[in-house]
PDB file of C-alpha atoms and ligand atoms in Angstrom:
ATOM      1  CA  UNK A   1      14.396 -10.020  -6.613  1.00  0.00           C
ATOM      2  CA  UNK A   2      10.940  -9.372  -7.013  1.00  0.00           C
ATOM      3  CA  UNK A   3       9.178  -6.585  -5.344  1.00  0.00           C
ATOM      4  CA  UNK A   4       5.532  -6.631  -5.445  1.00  0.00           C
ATOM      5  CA  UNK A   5       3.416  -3.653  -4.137  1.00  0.00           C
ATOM      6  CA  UNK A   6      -0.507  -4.896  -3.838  1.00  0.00           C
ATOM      7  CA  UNK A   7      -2.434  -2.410  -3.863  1.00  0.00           C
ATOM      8  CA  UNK A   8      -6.126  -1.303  -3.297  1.00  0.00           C
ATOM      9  CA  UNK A   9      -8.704   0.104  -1.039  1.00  0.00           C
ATOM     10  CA  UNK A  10      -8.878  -1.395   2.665  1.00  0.00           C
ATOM     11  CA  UNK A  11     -10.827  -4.591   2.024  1.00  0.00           C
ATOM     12  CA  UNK A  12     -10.033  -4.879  -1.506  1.00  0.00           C
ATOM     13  CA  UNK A  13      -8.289  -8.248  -0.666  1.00  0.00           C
ATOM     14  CA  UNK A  14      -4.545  -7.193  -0.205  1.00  0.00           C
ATOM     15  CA  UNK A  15      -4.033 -10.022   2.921  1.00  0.00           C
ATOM     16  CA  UNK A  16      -5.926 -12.402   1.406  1.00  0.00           C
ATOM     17  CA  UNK A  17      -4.293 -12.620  -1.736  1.00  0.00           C
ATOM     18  CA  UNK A  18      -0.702 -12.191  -0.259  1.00  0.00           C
ATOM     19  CA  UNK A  19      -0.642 -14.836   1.917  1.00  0.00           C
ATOM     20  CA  UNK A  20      -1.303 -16.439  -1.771  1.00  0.00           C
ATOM     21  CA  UNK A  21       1.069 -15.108  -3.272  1.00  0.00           C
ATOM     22  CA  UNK A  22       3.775 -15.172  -0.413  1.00  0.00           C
ATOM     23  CA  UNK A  23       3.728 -19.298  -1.419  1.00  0.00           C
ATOM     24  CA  UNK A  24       3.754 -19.321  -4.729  1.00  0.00           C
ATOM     25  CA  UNK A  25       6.505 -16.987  -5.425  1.00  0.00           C
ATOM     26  CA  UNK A  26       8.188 -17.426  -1.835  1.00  0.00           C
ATOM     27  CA  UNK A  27       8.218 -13.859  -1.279  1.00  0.00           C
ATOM     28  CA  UNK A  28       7.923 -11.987   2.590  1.00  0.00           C
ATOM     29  CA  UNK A  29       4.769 -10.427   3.703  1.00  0.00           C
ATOM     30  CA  UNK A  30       5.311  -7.153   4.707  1.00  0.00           C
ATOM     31  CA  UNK A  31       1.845  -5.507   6.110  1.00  0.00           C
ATOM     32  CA  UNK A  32       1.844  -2.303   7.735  1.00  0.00           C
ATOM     33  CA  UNK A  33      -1.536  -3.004   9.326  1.00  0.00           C
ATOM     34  CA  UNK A  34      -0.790  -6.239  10.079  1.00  0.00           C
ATOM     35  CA  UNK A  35       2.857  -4.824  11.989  1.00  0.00           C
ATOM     36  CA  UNK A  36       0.976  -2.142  13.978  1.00  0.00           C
ATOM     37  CA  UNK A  37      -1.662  -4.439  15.058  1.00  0.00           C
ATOM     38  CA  UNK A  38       1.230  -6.377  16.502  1.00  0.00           C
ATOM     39  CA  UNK A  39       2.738  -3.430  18.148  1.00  0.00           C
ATOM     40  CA  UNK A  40      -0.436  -2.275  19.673  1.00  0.00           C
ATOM     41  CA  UNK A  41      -1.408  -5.880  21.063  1.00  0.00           C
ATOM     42  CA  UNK A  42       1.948  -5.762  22.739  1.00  0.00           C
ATOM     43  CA  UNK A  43       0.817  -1.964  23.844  1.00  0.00           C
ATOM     44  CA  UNK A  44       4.680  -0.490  22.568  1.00  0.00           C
ATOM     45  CA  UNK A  45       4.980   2.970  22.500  1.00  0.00           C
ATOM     46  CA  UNK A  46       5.062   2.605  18.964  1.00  0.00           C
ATOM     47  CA  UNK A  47       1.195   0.581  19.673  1.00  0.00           C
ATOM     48  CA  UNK A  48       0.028   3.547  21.326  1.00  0.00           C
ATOM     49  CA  UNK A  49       0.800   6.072  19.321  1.00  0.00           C
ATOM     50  CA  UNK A  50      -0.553   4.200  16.111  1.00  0.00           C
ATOM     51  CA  UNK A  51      -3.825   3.633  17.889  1.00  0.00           C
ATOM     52  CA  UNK A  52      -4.883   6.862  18.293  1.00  0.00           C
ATOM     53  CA  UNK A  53      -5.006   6.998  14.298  1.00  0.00           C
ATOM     54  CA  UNK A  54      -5.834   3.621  13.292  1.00  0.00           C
ATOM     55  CA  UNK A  55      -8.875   3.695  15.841  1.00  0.00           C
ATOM     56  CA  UNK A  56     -10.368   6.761  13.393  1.00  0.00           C
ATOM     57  CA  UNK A  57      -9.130   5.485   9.991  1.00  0.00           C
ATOM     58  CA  UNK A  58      -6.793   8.164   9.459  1.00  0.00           C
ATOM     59  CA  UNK A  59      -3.230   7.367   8.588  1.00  0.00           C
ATOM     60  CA  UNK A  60      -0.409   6.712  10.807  1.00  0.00           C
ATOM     61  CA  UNK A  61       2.250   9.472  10.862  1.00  0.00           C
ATOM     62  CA  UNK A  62       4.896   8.836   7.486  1.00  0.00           C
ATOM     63  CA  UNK A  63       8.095   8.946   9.705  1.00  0.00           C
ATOM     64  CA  UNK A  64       6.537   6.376  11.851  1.00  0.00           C
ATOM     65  CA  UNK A  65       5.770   3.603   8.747  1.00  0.00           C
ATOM     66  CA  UNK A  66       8.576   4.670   7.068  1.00  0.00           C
ATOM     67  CA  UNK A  67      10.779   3.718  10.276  1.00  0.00           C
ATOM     68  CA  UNK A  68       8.969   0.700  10.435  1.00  0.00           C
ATOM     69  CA  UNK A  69       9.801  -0.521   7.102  1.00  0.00           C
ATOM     70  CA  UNK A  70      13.332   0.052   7.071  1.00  0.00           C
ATOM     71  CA  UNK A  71      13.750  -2.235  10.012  1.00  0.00           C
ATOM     72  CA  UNK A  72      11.784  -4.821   8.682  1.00  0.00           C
ATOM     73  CA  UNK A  73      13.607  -4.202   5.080  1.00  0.00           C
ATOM     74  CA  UNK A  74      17.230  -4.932   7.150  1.00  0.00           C
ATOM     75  CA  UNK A  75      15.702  -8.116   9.677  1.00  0.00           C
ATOM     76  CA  UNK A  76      15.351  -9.285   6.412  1.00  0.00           C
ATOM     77  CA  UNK A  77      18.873 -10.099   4.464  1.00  0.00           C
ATOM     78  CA  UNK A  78      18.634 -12.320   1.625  1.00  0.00           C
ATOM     79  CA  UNK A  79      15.464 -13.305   0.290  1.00  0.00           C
ATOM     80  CA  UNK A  80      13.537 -13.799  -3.157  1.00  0.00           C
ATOM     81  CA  UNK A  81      11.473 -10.477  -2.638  1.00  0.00           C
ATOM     82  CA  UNK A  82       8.749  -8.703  -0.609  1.00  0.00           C
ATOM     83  CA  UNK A  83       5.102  -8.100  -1.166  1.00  0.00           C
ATOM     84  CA  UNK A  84       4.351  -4.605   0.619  1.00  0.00           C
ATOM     85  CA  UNK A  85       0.807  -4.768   1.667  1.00  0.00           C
ATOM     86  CA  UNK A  86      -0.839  -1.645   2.792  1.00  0.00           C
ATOM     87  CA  UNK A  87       1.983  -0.051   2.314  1.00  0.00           C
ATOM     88  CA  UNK A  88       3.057   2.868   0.511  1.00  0.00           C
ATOM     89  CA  UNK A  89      -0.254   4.597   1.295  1.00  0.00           C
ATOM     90  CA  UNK A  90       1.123   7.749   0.155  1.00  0.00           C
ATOM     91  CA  UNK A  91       3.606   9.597  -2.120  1.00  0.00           C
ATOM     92  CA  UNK A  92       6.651  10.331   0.261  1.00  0.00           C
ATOM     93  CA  UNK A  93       6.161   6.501   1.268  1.00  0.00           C
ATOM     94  CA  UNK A  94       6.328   5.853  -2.117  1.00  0.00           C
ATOM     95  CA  UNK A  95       9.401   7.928  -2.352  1.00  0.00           C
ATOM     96  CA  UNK A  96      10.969   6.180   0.610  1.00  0.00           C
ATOM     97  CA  UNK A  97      10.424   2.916  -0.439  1.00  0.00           C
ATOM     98  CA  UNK A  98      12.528   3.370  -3.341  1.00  0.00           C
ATOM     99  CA  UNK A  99      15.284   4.822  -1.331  1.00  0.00           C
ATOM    100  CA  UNK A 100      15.126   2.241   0.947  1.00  0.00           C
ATOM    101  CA  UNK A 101      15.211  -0.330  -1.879  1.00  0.00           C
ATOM    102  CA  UNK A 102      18.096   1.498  -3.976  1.00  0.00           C
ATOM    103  CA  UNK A 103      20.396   1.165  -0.769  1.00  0.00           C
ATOM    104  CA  UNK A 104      19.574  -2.949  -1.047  1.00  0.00           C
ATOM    105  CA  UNK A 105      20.598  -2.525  -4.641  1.00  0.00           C
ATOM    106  CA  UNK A 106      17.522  -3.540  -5.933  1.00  0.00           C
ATOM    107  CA  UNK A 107      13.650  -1.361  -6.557  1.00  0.00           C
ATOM    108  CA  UNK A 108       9.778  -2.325  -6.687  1.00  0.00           C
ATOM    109  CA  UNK A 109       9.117  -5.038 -10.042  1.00  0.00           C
ATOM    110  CA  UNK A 110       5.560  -3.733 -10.229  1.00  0.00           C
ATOM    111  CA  UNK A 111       2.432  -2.984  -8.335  1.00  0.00           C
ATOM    112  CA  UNK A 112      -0.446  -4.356  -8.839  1.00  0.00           C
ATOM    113  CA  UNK A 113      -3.720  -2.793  -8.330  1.00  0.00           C
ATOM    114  CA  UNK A 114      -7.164  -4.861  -6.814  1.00  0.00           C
ATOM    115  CA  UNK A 115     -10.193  -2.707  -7.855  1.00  0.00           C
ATOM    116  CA  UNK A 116     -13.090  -3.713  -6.074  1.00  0.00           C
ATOM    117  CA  UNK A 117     -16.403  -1.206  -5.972  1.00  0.00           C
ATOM    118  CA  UNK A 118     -17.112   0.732  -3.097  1.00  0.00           C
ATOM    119  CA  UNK A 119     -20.271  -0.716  -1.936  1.00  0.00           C
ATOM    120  CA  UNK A 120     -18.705  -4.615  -2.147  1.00  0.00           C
ATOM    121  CA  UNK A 121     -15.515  -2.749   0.583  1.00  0.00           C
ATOM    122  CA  UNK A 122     -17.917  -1.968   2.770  1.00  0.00           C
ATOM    123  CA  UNK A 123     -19.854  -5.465   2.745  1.00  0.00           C
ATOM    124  CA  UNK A 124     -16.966  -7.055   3.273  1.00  0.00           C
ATOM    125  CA  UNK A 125     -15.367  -4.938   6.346  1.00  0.00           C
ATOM    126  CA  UNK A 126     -18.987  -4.979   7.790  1.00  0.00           C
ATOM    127  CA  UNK A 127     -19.173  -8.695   7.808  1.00  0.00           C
ATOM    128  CA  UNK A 128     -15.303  -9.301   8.960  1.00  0.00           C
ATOM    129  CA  UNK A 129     -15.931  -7.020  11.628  1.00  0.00           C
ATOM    130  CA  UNK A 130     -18.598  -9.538  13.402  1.00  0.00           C
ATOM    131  CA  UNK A 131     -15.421 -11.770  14.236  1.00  0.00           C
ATOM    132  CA  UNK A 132     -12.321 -10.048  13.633  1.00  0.00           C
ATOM    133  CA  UNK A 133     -12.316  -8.128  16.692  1.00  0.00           C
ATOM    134  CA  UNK A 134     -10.570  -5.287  14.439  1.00  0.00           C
ATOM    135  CA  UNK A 135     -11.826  -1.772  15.777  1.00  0.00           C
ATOM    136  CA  UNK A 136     -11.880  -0.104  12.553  1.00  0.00           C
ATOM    137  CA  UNK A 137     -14.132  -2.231  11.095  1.00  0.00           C
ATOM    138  CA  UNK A 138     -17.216  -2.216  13.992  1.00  0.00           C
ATOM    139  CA  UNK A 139     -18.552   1.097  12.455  1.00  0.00           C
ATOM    140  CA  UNK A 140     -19.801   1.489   9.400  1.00  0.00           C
ATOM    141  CA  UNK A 141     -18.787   5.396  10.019  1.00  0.00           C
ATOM    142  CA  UNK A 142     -14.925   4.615  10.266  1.00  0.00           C
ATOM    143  CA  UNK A 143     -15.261   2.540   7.509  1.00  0.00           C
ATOM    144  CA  UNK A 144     -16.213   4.786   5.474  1.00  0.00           C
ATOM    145  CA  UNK A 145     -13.907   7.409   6.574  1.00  0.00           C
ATOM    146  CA  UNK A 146     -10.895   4.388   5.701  1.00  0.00           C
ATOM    147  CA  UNK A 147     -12.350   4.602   2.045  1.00  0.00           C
ATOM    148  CA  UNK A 148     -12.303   8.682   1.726  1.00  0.00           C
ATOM    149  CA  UNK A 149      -8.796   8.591   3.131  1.00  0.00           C
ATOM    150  CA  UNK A 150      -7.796   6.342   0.439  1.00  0.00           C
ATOM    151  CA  UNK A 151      -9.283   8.552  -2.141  1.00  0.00           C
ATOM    152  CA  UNK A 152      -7.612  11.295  -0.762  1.00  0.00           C
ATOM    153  CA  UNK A 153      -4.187  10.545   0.448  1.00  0.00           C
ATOM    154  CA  UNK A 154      -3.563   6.984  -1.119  1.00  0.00           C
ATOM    155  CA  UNK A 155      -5.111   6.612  -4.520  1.00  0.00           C
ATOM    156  CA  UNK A 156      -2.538   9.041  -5.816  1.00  0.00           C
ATOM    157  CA  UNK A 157       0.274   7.149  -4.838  1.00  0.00           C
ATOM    158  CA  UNK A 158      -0.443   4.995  -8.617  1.00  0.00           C
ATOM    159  CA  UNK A 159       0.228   8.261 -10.257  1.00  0.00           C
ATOM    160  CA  UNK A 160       3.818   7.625  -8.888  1.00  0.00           C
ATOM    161  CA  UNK A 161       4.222   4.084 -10.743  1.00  0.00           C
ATOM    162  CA  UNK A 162       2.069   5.025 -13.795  1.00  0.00           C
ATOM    163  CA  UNK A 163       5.127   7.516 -14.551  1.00  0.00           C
ATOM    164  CA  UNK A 164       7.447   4.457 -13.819  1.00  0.00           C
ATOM    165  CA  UNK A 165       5.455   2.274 -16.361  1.00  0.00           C
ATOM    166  CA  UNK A 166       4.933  -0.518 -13.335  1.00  0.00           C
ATOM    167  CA  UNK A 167       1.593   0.159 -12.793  1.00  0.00           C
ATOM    168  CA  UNK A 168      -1.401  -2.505 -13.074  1.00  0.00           C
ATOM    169  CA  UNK A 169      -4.869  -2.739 -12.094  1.00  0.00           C
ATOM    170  CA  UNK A 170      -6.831  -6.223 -11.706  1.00  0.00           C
ATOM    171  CA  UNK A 171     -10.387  -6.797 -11.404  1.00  0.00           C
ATOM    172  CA  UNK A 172     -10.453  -7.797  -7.747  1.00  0.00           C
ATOM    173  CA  UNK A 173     -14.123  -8.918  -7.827  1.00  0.00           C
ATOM    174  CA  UNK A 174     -14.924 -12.539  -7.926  1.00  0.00           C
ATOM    175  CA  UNK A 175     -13.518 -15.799  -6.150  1.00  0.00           C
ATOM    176  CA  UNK A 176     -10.377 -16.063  -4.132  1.00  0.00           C
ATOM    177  CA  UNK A 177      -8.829 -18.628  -6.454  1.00  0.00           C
ATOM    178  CA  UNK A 178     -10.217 -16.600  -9.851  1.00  0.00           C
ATOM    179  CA  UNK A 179      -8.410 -12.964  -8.389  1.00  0.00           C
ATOM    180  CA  UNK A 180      -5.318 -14.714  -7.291  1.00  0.00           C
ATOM    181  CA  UNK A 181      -5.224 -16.112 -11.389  1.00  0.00           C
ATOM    182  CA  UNK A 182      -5.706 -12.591 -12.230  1.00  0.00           C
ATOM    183  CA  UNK A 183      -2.640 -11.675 -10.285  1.00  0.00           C
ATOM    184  CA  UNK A 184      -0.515 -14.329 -10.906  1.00  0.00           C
ATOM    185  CA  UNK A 185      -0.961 -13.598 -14.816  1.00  0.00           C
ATOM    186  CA  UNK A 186      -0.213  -9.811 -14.485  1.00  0.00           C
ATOM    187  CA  UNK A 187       3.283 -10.616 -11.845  1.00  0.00           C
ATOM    188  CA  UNK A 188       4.577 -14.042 -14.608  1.00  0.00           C
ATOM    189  CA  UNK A 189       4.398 -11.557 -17.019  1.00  0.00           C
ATOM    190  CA  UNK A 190       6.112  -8.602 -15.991  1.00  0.00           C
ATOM    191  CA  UNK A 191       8.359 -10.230 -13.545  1.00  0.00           C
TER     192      UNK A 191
HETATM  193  P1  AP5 B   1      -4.550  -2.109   6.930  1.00  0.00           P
HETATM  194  O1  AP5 B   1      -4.384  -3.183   7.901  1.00  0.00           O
HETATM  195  O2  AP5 B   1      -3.638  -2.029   5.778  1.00  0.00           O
HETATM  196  O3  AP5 B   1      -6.052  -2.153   6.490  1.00  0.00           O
HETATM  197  P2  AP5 B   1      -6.824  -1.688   5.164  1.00  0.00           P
HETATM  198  O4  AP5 B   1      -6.003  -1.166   4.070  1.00  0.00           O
HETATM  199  O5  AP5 B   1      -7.879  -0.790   5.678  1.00  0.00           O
HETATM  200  O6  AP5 B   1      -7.365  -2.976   4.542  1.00  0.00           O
HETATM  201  P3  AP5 B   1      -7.764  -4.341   5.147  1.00  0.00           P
HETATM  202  O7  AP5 B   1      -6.587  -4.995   5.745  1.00  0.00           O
HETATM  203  O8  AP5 B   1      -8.966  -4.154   5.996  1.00  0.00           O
HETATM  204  O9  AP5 B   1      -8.230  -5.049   3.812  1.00  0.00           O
HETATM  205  P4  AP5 B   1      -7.412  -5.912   2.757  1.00  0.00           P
HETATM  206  O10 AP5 B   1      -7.319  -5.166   1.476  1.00  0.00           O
HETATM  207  O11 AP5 B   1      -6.168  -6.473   3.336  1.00  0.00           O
HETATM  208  O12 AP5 B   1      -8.468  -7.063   2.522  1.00  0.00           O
HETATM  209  P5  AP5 B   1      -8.598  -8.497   3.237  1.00  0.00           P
HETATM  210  O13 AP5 B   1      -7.836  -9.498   2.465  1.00  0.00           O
HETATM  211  O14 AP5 B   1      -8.334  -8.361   4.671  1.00  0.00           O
HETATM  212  O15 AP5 B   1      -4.491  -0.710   7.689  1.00  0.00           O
HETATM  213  C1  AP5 B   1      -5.201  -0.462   8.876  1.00  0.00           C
HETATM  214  C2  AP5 B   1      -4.830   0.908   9.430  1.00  0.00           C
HETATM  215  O16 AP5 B   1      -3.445   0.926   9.799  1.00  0.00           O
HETATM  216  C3  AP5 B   1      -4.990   2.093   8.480  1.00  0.00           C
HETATM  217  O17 AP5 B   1      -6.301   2.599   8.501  1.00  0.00           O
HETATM  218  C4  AP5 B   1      -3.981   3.078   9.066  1.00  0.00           C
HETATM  219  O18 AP5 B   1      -4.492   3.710  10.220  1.00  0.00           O
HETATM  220  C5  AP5 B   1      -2.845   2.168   9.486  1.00  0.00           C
HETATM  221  N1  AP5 B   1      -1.850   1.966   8.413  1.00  0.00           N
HETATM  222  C6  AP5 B   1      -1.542   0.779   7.822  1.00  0.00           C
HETATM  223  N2  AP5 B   1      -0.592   0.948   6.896  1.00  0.00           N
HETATM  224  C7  AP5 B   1      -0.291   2.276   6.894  1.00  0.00           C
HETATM  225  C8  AP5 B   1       0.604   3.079   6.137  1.00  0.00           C
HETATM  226  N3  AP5 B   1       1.385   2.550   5.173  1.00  0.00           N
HETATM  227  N4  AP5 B   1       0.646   4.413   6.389  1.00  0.00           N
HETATM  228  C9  AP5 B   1      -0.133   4.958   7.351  1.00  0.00           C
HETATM  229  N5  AP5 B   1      -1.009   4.258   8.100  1.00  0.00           N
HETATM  230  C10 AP5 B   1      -1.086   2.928   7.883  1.00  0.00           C
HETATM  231  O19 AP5 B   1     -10.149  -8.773   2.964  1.00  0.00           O
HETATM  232  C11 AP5 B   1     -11.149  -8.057   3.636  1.00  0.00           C
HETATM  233  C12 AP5 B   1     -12.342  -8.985   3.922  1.00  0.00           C
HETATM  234  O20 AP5 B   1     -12.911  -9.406   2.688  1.00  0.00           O
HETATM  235  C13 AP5 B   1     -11.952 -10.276   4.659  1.00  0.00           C
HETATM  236  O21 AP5 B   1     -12.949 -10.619   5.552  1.00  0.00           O
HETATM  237  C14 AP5 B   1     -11.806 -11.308   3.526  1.00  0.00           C
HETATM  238  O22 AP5 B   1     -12.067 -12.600   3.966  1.00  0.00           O
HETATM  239  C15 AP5 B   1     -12.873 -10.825   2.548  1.00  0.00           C
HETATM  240  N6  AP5 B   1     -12.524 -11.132   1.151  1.00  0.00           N
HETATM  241  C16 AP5 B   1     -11.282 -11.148   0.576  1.00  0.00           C
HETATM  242  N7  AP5 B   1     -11.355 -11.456  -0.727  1.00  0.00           N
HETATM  243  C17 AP5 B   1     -12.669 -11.623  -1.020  1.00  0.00           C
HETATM  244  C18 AP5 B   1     -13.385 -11.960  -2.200  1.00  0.00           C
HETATM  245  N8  AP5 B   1     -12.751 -12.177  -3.354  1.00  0.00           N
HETATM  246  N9  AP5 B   1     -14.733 -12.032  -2.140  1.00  0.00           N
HETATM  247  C19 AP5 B   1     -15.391 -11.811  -0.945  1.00  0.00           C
HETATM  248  N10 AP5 B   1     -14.772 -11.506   0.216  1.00  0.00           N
HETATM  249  C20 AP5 B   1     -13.429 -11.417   0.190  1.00  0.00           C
HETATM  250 MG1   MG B   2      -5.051  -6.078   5.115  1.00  0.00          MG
END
């Protein structure tokens, strides 16, 4: 299988580039965001709870994503691979995750890192948020807070697969099609 964790600040281009890279490799999407934003437009319990958080750019409860994941992980028998988008966002995720994946008999190929500067994130959530309709991107005040969270509680999460050698950042700056080259480069050759 291959396992691909993409990484990266919130609006560093993790959705845009998997929905790339879910064709070329024929992998499954799995976004955290993108799951709770389901739940809470179909106002579950699950929806509500995650709002509260989401709403302020703070990060949904571990057990709760954790849970999340596992059932998505099993809905899912045999396939080629995942690509875990926005998720793990923090070190016991991280932990999880391989748990999870050990049970499946199988563990994350790499993760690949988009580094984008921090005045280009906020640009970019500012402008999506005209049209997306997403909450956390209509103020430039949670939008920042999204960033400091991922200083604080996310970025350290590459420690975790530094130590496991599967580590790797790419320049996620530039066009669509130039990026997902980047990518593709990085995942051919360590896959
Ligand atoms: P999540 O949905 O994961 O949002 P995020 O990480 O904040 O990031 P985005 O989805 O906004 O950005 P992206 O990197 O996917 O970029 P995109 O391709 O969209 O999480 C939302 C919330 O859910 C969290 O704050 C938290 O509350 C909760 N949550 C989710 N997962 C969790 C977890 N594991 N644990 C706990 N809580 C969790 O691109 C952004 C914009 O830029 C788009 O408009 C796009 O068109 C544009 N763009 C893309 N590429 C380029 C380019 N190359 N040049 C110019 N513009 C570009
Ligand atoms: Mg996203």
């Amino acid at each position: 299988m291959l396992n691909v964790v993409l990484f990266g600040p919130p609006g560093s281009g993790k959705g845009t580039q998997s929905a790339k890279l879910i064709e070329k490799y024929g992998l499954i999407h799995l976004s955290t965001g993108d799951i709770l934003r389901a739940e809470l437009a179909a106002q579950t319990e699950l929806g509500k709870e995650a709002k509260r958080y989401m709403d302020k750019g703070e990060l949904v409860p571990d057990r709760v994503v954790i849970g999340m994941i596992g059932r998505k992980l099993d809905e899912n028998g045999k396939v080629n691979g995942f690509i875990f988008d926005g998720f793990p966002r923090t070190t016991s995720q991280a932990e999880a995750l391989d748990s999870l994946l050990k049970d499946k008999n199988t563990s994350i190929t790499l993760m690949v890192a988009l580094e984008v500067p921090h005045e280009e994130l906020v640009k970019r959530l500012l402008n999506r948020g005209k049209e997306s309709g997403r909450a956390d991107d209509q103020n430039a005040e949670v939008i920042e807070n999204r960033i400091r969270v991922y200083h604080r509680e996310t970025a350290p999460v590459i420690h975790y697969y530094e130590a496991q050698h599967k580590f790797f950042p790419v320049n996620g700056v530039g066009s669509i099609d130039d990026i997902f080259q980047r990518l593709c480069e990085v995942i051919d050759k360590h896959k």
